[in-house]
PDB file of C-alpha atoms in Angstrom:
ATOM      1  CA  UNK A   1      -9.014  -2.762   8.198  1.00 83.00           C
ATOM      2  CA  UNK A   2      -9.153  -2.691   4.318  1.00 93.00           C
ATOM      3  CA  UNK A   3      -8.790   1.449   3.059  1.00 97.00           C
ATOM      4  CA  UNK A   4      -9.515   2.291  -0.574  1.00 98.00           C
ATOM      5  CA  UNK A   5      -7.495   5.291  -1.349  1.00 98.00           C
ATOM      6  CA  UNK A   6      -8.205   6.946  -4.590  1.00 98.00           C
ATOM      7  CA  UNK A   7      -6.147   9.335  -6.884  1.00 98.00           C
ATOM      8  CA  UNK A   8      -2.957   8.510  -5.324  1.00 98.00           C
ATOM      9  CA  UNK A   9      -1.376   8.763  -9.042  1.00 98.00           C
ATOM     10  CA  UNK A  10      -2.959  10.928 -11.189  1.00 98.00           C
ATOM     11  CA  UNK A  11      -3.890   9.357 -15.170  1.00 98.00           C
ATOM     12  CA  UNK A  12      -0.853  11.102 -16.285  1.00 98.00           C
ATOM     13  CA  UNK A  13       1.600   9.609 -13.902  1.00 98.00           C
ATOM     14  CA  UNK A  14      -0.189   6.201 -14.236  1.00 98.00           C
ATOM     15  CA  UNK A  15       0.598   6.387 -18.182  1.00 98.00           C
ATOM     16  CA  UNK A  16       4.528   7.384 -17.638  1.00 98.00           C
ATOM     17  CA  UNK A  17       5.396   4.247 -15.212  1.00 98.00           C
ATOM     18  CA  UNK A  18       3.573   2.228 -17.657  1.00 97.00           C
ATOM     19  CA  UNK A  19       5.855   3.933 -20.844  1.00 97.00           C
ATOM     20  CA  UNK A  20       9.233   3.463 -18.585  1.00 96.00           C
ATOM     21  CA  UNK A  21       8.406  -0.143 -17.971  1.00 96.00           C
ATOM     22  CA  UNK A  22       7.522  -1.349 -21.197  1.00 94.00           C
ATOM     23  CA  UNK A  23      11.844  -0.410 -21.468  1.00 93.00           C
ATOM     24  CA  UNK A  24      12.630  -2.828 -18.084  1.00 95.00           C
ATOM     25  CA  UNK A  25      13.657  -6.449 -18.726  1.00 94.00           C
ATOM     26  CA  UNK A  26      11.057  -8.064 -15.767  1.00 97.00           C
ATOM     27  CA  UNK A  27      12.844 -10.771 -13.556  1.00 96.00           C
ATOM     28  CA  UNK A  28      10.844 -13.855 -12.117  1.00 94.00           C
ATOM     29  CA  UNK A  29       8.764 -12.834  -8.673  1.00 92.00           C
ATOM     30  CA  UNK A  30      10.717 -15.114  -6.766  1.00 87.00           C
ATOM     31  CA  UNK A  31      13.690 -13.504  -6.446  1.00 82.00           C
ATOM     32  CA  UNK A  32      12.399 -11.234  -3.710  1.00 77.00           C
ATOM     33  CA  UNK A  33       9.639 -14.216  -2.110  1.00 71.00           C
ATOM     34  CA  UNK A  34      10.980 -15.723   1.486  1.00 70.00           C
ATOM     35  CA  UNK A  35      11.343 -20.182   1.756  1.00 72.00           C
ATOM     36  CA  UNK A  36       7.235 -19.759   2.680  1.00 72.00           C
ATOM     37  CA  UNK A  37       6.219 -17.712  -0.293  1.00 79.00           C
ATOM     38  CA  UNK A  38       8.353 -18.781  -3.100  1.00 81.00           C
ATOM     39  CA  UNK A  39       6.390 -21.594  -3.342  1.00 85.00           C
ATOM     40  CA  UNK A  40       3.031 -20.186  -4.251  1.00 92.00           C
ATOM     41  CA  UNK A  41       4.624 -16.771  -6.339  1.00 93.00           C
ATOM     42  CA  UNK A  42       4.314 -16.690  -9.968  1.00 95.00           C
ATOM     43  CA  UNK A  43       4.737 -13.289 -11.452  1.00 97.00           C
ATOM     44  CA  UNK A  44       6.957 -10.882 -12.484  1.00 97.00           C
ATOM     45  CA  UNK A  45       8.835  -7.696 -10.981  1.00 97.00           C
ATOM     46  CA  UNK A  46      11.360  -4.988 -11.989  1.00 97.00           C
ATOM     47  CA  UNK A  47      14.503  -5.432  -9.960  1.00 95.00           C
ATOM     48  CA  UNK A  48      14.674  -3.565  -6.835  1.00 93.00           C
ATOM     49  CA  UNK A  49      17.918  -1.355  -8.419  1.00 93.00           C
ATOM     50  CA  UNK A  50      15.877  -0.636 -11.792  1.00 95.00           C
ATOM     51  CA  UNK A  51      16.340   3.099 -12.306  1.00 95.00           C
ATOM     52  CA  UNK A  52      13.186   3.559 -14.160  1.00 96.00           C
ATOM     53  CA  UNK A  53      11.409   1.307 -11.173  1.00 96.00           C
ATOM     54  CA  UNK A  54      13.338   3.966  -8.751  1.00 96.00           C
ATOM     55  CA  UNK A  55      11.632   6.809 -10.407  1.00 97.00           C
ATOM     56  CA  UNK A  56       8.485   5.597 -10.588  1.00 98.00           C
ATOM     57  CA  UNK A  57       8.761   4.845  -6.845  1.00 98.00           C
ATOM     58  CA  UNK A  58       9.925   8.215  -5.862  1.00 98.00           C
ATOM     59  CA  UNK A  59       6.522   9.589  -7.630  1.00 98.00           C
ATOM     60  CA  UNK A  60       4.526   7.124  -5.588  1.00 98.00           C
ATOM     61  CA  UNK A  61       5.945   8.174  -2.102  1.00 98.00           C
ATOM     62  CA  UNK A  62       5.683  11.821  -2.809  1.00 98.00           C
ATOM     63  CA  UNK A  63       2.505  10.907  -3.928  1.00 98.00           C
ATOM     64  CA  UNK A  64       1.216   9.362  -0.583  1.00 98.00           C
ATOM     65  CA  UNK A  65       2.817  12.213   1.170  1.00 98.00           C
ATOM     66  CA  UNK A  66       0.525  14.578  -0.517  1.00 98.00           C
ATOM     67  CA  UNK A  67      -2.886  12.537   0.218  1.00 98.00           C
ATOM     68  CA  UNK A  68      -4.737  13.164   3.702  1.00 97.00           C
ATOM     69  CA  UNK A  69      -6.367   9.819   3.392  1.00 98.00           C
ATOM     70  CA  UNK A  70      -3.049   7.934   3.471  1.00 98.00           C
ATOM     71  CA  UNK A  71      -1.225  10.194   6.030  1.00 98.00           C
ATOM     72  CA  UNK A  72      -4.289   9.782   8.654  1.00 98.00           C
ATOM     73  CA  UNK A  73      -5.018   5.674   8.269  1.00 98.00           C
ATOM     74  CA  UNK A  74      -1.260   4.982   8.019  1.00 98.00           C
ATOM     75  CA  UNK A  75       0.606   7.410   9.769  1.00 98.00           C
ATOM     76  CA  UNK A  76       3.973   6.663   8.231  1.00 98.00           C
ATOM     77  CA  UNK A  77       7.160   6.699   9.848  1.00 97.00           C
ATOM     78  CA  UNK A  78       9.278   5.045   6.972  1.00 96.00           C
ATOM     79  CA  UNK A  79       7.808   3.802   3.844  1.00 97.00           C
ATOM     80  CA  UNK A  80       9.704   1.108   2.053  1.00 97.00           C
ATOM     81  CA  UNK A  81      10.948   2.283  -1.682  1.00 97.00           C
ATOM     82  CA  UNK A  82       8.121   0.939  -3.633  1.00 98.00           C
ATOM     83  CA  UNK A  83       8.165  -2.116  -5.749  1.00 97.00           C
ATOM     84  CA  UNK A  84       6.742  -3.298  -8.752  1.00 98.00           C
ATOM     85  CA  UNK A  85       4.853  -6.767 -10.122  1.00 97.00           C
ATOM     86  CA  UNK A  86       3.052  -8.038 -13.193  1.00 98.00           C
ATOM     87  CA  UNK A  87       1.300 -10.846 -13.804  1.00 98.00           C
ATOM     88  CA  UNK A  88       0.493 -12.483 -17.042  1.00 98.00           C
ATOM     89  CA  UNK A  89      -2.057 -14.975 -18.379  1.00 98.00           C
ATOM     90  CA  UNK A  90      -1.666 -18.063 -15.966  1.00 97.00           C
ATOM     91  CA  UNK A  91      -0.080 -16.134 -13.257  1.00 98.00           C
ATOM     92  CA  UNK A  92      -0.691 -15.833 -10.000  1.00 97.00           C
ATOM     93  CA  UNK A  93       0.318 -15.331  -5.632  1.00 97.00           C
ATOM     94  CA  UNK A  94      -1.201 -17.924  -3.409  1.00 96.00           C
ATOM     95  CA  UNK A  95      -1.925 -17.550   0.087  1.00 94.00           C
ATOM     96  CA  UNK A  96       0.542 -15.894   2.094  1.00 93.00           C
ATOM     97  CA  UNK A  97       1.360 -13.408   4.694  1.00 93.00           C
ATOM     98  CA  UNK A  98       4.224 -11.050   4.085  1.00 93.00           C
ATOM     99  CA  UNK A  99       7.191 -11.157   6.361  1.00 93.00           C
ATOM    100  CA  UNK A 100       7.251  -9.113   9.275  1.00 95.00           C
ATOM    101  CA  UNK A 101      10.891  -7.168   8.861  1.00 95.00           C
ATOM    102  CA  UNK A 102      11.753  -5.941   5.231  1.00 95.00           C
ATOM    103  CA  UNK A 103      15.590  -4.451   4.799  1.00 92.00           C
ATOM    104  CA  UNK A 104      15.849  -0.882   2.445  1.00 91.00           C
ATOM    105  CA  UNK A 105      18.566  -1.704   0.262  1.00 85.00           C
ATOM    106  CA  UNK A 106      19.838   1.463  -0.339  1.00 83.00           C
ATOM    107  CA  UNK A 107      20.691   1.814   3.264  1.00 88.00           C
ATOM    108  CA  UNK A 108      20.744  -1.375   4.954  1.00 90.00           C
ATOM    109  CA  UNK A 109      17.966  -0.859   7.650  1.00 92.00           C
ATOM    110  CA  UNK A 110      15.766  -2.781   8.728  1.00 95.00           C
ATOM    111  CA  UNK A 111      11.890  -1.597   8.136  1.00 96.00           C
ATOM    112  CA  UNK A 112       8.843  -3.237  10.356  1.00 97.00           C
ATOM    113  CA  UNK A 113       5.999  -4.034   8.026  1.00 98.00           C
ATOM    114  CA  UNK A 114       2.586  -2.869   9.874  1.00 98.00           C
ATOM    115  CA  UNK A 115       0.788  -1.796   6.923  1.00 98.00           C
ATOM    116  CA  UNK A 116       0.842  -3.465   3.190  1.00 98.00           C
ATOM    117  CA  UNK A 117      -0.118  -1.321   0.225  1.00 98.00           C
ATOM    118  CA  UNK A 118      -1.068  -2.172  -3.240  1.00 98.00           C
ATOM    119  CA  UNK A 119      -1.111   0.702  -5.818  1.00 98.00           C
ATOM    120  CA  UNK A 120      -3.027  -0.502  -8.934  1.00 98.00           C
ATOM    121  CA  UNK A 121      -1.221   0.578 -12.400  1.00 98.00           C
ATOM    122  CA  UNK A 122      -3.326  -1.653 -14.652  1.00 98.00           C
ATOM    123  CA  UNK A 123      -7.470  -0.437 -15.273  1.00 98.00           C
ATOM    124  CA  UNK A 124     -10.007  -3.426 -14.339  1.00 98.00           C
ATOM    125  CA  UNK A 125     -10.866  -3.779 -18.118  1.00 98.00           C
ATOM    126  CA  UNK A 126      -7.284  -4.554 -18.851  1.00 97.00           C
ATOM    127  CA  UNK A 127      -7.501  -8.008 -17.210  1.00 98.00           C
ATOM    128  CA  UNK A 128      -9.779 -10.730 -15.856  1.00 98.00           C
ATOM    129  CA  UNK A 129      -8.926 -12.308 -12.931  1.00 98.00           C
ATOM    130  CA  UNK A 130      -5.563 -11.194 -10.705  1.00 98.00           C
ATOM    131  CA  UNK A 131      -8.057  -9.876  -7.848  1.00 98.00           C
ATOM    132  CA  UNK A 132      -6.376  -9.288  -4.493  1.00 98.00           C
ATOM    133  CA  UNK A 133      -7.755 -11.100  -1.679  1.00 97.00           C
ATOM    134  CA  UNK A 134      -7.308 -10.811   1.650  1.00 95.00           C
ATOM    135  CA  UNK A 135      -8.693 -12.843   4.646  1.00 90.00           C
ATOM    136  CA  UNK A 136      -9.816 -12.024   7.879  1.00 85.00           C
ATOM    137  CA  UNK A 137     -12.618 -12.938  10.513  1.00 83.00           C
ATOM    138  CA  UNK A 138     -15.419 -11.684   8.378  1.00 85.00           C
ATOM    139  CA  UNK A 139     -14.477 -13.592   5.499  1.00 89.00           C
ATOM    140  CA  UNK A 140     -12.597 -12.826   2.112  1.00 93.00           C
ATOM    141  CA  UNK A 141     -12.442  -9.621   0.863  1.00 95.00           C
ATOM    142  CA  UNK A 142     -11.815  -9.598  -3.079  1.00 97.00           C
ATOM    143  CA  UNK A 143     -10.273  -6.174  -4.600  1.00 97.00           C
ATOM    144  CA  UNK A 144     -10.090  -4.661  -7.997  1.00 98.00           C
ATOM    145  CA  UNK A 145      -9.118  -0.932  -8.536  1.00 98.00           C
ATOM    146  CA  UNK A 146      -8.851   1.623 -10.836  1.00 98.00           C
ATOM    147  CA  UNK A 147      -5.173   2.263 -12.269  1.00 98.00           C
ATOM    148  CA  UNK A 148      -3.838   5.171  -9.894  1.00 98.00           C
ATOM    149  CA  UNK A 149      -6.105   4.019  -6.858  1.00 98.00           C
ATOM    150  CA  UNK A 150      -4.427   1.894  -3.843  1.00 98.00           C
ATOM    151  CA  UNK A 151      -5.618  -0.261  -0.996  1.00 98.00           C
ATOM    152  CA  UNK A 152      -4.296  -0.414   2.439  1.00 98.00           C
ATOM    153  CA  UNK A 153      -4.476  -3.808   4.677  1.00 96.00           C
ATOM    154  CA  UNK A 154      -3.130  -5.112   7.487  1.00 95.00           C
ATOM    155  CA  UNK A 155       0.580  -7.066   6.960  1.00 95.00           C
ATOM    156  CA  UNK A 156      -0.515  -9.275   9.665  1.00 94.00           C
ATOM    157  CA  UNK A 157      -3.428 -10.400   7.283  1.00 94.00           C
ATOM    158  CA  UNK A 158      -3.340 -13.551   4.853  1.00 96.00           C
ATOM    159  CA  UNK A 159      -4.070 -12.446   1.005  1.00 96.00           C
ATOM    160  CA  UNK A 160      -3.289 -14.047  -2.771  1.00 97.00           C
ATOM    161  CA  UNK A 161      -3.877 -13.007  -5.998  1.00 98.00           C
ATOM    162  CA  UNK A 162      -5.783 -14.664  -8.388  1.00 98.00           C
ATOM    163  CA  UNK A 163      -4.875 -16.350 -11.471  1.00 98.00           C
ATOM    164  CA  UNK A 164      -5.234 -13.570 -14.327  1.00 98.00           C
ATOM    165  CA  UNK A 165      -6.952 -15.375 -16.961  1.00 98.00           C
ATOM    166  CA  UNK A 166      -6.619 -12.619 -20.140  1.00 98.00           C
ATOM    167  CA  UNK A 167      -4.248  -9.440 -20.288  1.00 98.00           C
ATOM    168  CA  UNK A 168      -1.528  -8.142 -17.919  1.00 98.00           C
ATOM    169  CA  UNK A 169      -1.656  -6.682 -14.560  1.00 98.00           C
ATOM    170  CA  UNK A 170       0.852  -4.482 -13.444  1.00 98.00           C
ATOM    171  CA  UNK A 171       1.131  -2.589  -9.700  1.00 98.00           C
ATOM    172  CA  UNK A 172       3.385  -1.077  -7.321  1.00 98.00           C
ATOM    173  CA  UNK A 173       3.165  -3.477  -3.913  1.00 98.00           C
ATOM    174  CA  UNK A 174       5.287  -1.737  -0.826  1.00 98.00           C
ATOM    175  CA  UNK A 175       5.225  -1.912   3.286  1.00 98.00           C
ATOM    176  CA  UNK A 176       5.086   1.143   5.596  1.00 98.00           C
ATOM    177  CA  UNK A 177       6.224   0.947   9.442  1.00 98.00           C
ATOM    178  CA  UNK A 178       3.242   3.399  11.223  1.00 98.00           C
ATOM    179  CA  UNK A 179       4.491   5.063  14.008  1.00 98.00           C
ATOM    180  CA  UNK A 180       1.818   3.320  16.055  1.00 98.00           C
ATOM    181  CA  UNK A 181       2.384   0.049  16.029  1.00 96.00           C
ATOM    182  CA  UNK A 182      -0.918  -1.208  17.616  1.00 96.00           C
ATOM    183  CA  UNK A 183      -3.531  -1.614  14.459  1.00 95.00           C
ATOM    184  CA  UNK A 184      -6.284  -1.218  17.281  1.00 96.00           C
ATOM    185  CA  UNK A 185      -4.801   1.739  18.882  1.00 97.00           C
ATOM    186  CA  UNK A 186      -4.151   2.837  15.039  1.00 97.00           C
ATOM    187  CA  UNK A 187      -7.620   2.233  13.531  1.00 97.00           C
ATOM    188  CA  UNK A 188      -9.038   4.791  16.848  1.00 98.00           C
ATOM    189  CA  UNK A 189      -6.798   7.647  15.826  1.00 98.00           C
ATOM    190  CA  UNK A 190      -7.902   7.291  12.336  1.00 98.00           C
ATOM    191  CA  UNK A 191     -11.618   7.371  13.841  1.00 98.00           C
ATOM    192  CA  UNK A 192     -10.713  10.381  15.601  1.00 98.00           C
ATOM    193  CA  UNK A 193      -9.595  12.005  13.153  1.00 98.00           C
ATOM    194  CA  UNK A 194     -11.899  11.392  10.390  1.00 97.00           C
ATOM    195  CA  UNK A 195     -14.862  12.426  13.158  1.00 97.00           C
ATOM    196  CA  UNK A 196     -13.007  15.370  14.010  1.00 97.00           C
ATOM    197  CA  UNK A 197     -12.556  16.474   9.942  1.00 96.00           C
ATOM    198  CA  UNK A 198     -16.172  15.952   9.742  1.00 97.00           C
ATOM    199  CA  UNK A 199     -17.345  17.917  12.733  1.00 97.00           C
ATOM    200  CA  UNK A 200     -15.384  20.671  11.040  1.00 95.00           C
ATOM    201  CA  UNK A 201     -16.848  20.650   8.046  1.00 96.00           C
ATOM    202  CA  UNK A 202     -20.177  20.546   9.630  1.00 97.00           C
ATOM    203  CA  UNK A 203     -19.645  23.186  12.239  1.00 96.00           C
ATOM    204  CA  UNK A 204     -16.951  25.265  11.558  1.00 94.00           C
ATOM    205  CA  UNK A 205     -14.900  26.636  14.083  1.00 91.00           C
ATOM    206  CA  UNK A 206     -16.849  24.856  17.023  1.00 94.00           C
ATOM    207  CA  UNK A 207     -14.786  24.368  20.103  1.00 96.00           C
ATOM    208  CA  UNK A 208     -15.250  20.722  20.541  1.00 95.00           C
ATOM    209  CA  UNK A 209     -13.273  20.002  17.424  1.00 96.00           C
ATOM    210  CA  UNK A 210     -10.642  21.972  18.912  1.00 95.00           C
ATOM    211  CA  UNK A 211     -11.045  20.358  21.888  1.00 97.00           C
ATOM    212  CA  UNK A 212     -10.745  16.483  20.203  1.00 97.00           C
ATOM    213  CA  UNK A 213      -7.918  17.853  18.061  1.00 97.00           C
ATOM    214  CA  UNK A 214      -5.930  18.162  21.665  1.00 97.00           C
ATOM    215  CA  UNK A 215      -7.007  14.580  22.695  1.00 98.00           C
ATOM    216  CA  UNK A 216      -5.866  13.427  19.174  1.00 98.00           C
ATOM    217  CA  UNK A 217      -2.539  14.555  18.937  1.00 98.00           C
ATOM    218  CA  UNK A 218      -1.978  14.086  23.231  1.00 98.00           C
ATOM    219  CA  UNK A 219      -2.650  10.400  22.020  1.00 98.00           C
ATOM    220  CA  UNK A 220      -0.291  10.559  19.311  1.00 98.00           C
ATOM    221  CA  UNK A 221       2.071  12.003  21.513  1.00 97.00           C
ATOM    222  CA  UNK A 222       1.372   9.159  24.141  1.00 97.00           C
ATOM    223  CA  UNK A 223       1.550   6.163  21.680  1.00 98.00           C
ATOM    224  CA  UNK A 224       3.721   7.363  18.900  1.00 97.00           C
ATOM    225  CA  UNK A 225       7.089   5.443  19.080  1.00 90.00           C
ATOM    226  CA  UNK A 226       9.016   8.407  17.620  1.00 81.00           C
TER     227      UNK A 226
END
């Protein structure tokens, strides 16, 4: 299940990440790419320990924090510090799927990656090409979004990113562990709960939606590995 989220950044804190990175010195993609994906990963990416890549990370999460749509398709338990990527004329991420366990550096755990997130920083009419793709039974699914907007997809799920053929574009990639685990038993909550914010809104105050509310969070309760 691919989720468009938009607004996560507003145009303001879209335009200071872009200002602090035009001071990083970018390092070659690979550095952070696994035996399988170092192969097919041309780009760039501020180093993991990049105080200005820190900041603009910290906005991010508190970000995400602060938007419904995230919290109910997600429903984060830890969210990996977010990084950062750009890709230049010629560059580009061939097929891949991203590795299942991803270690926080600061701390040394060890993170599960159910959910990938890419958090667009560059507008569409900044670049041609350097769509994300990802693949699944119904076919490829090609994504482009406004600077500030992100997507949500399954880690499990094989992507790339096309070659960008004029321009730069620049995002924040990260992983978040869900406290379900199941995407099945994850996608039904987030049906729930999206049916239950509608009935709301529709019929204010009606018992049923009190009534699903219980059987939402009982499930919670009964799947949730915290």
């Amino acid at each position: 299940m691919m989720i468009h989220i938009p607004n996560v950044l507003t145009r303001d804190q879209v335009l200071r990440c872009r200002q602090m990175f035009e001071r990083v010195a970018w390092v070659d993609g690979r550095v952070t790419a696994g035996p399988q994906t170092s192969a097919v990963k041309r780009n760039l990416q501020i180093p993991e320990d990049d105080p200005e890549g820190l900041e603009c990370g910290q906005m991010i999460v508190a970000a995400l924090y602060r938007t419904p749509l995230f919290m109910s398709a997600v429903l984060p338990h830890r969210i990996l510090p977010p990084m950062f990527n750009r890709y230049d004329e010629g560059m580009t991420f061939g097929s891949h799927v991203d590795n299942a366990i991803r270690r926080i550096r600061a701390t040394g755990e060890s993170l599960r990656t159910d959910v990938s997130t890419t958090l667009f920083l560059s507008d569409p009419e900044d670049y041609d090409g350097g769509e994300l793709v990802a693949e699944d039974t119904y076919g490829e699914h090609a994504v482009k979004l406004p600077a500030g907007d992100a997507i949500i997809y399954p880690a499990t799920s094989l992507h790339h990113v096309t070659p960008v053929t004029r321009g730069a574009r620049i995002s924040s990639f990260f992983w978040t562990q869900s406290l379900i685990r199941d995407p099945l038993r994850r996608g039904l909550l987030f049906d729930m709960d999206m049916a239950i914010m509608r009935l709301n809104h529709d019929h204010p105050g009606h018992a049923s939606a009190v009534q699903l509310t219980g059987v939402y969070h009982n499930l919670l309760r009964q799947w949730s590995e915290v």
